[in-house]
Each structure stands twice: as C-alpha cells, then as structure tokens.
Coordinates of C-alpha atoms in Angstrom, one line a residue:
X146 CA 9.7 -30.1 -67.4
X147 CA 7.4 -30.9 -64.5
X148 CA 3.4 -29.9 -64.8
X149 CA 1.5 -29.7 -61.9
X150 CA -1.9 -30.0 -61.8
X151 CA -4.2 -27.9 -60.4
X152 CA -4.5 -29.8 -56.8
X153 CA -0.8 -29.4 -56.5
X154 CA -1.0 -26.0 -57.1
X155 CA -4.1 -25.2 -54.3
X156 CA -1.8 -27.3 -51.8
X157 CA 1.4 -24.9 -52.7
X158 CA -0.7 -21.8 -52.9
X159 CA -1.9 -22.8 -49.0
X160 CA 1.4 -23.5 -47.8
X161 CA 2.8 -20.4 -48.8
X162 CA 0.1 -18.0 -48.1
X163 CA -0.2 -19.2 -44.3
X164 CA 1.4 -20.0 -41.0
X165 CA 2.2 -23.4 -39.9
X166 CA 1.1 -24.4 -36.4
X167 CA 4.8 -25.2 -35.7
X168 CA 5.5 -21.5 -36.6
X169 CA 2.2 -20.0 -34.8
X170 CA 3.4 -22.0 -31.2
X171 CA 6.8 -20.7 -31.6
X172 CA 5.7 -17.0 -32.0
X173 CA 3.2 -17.8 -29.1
X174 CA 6.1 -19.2 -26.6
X175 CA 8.2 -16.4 -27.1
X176 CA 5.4 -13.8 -26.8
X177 CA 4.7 -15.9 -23.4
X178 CA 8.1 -16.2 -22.3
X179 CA 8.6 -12.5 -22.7
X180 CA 5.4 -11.9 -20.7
X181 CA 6.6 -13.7 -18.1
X182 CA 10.0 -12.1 -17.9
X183 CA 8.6 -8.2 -17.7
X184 CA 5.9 -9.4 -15.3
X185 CA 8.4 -10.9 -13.6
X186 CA 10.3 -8.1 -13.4
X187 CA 7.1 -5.7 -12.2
X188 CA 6.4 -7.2 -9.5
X189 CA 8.9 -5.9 -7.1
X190 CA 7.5 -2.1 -8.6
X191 CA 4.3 -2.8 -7.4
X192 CA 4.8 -4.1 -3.9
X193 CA 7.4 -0.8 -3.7
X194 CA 4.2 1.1 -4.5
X195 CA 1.9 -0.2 -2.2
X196 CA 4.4 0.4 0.5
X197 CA 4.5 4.0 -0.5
X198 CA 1.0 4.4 -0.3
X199 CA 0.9 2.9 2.9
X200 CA 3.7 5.4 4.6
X201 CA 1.6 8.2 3.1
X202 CA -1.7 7.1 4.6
X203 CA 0.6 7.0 7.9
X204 CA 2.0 10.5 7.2
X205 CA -1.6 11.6 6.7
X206 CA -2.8 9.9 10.3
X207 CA 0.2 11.7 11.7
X208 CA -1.0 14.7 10.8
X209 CA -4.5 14.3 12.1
X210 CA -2.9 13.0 15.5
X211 CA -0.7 16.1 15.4
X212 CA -3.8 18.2 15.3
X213 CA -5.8 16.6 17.7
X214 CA -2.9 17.3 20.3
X215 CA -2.9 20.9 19.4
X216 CA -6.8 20.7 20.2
X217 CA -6.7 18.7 23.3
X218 CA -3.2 19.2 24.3
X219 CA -2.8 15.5 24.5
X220 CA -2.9 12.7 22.0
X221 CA -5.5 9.5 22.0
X222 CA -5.3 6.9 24.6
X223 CA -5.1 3.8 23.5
X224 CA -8.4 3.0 24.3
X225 CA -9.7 5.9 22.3
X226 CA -7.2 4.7 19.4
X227 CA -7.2 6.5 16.4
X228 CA -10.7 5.8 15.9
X229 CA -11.1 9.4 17.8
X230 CA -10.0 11.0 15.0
X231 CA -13.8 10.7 13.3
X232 CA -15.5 9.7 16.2
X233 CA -16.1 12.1 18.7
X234 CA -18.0 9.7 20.8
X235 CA -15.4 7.6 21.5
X236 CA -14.1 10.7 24.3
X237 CA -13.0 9.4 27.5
X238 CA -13.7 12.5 28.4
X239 CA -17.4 13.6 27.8
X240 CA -16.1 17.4 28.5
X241 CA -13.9 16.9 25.8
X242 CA -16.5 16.6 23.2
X243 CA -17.5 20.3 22.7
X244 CA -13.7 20.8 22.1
X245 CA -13.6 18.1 19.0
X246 CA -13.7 20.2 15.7
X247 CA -15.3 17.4 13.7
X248 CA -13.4 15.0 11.9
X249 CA -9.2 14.9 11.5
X250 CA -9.7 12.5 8.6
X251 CA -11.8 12.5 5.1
X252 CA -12.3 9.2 5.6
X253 CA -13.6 6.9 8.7
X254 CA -12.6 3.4 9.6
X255 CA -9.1 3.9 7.6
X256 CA -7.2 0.5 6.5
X257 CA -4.3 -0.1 5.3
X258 CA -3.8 -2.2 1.5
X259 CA -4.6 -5.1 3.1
X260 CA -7.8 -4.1 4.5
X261 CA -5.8 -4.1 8.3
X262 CA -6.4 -1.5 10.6
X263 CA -3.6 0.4 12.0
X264 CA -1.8 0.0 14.9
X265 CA -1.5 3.3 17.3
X266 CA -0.3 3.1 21.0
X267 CA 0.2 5.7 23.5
X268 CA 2.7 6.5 25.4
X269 CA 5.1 4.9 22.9
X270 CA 7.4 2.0 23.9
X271 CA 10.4 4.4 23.4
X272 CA 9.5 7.7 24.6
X273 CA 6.0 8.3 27.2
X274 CA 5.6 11.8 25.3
X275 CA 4.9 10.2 21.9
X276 CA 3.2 7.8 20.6
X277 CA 3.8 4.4 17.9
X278 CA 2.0 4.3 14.6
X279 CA 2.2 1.3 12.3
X280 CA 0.7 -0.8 9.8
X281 CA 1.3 -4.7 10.2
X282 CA 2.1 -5.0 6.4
X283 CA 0.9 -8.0 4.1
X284 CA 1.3 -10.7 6.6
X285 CA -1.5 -8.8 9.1
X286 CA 0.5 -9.5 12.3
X287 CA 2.3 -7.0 14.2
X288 CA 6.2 -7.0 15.2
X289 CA 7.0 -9.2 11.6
X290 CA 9.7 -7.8 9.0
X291 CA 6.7 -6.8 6.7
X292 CA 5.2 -3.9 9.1
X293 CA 5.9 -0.5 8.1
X294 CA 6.3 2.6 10.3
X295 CA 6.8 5.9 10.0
X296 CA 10.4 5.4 11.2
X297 CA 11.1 3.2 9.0
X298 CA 9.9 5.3 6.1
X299 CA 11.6 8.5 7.0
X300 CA 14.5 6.5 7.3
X301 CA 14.1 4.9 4.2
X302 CA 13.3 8.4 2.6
X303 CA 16.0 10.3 3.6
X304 CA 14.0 12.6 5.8
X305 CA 14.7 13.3 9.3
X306 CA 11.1 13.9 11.6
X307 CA 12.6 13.4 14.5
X308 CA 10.3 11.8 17.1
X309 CA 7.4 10.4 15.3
X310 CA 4.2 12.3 16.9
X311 CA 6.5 15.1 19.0
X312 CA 3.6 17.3 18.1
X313 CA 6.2 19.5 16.3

C-alpha cells in the first residue's frame, strides 16, 4: 500500500477542486464561437429594422406632404423641399405664409438612420401631379440598390397606395 505524504495530497486536492487552463479555453472558444454564430445570425434582423424605420419616417413625411396640399392645394417645389414642412419661411410665395398652420412635422431637419436627408422632388419623374420621396439608404447616394422608397415599401408590404403623394 502506497502513503502519500502531505505535499502529494495538497497537489491532488488542487487538481481536483479546480479547472485546468486547457479546460477554461475550451469553455471560452465555444462560448465565443457560439457568440459569433447568433450575432452572426442578427445581423440581417437589424438592418431589416432599420429599414422599417426608415419607410415609416417616409410614411410619416407623406403624410405631412399630403396635408400641406390640402392647405395650399399644391405640394412643395423643389426648391422649397420638404424643409417647408417646419419652415414657413422658406414660402416662394410670401402670400402663402398666413395660410401655413405651423409645423406638419414634430420634428425639424428630419434625417434618415444614416444621418442623410431625404430626397423629395416635384413633379415626380413618373407622373407631373405627384411627387418622389426617398431616402438614399446606407450608402448616402441616390439611384443605388440601397435607397428605399415609399414604392418599394408598399410593395414590399403588401399594401397597395396607389400613386405615392396623389393627395388621396
């Protein structure tokens, strides 16, 4: 029979009573490598998100273009942009001014995610009675794959707004 002595014993106690730091940086690679995977896998969630958020801001500056027709009977020039919508000063028409009922928006100066401001241009390319509303997307240039319209989202949604902007 085998006696251990009391140093033996301290070095068995330790072994058992821990981790190795082969067994701590396995646990830690797989905790990694499953990070990886469900961030990995998130990603694609968030940019849907953004995009979302992005249509509904557009939805939302629909909505205040909409109502500025019904007040002017006309919707911004492209000079006036949408930047009308919070600043009355911005008028082509000084008569005009009495007829603005104050802001169309909560918020002034309204970017999209990326900090980009939107595109707006009247008369649209496709129809002179409407208008074009757009963001230029991550990429901040417009006419790439990344910009998002109203269009596109309705499409996209399943909705059916007809002509974007026909005021009704």
């Amino acid at each position: 029979m085998k006696t251990c002595t009391r140093n033996e014993r301290r070095r068995s106690g330790r072994r058992a009573a821990g981790f190795t730091l082969i067994e701590v940086l396995i646990v830690l690679a797989i905790v990694l490598a499953l990070g990886g995977v469900v961030a990995y896998n998130l990603m694609p969630r968030r940019e849907e998100g953004i995009e979302k958020t992005v249509r509904i801001q557009l939805q939302m500056l629909e909505g205040a273009l909409d109502q500025f027709q019904l007040d002017f009977g006309r919707y911004p020039t492209d000079e006036e942009g949408i930047a009308v919508l919070w600043d009355k000063t911005l008028l082509e028409n000084e008569d005009e001014e009495a007829k603005h009922m104050g802001n169309y928006l909560r918020e002034k100066n309204i970017k999209d995610h990326w900090g980009n401001e939107f595109g707006y241009r009247f008369p649209s390319e496709t129809d002179e009675t409407t208008y074009d509303l757009w963001s230029n997307g991550k990429d901040g240039e417009e006419g790439t794959e990344d910009d998002i319209t109203l269009r596109e989202s309705s499409e996209e949604d399943g909705y059916d707004m007809g002509t974007i902007g026909d005021g009704g």
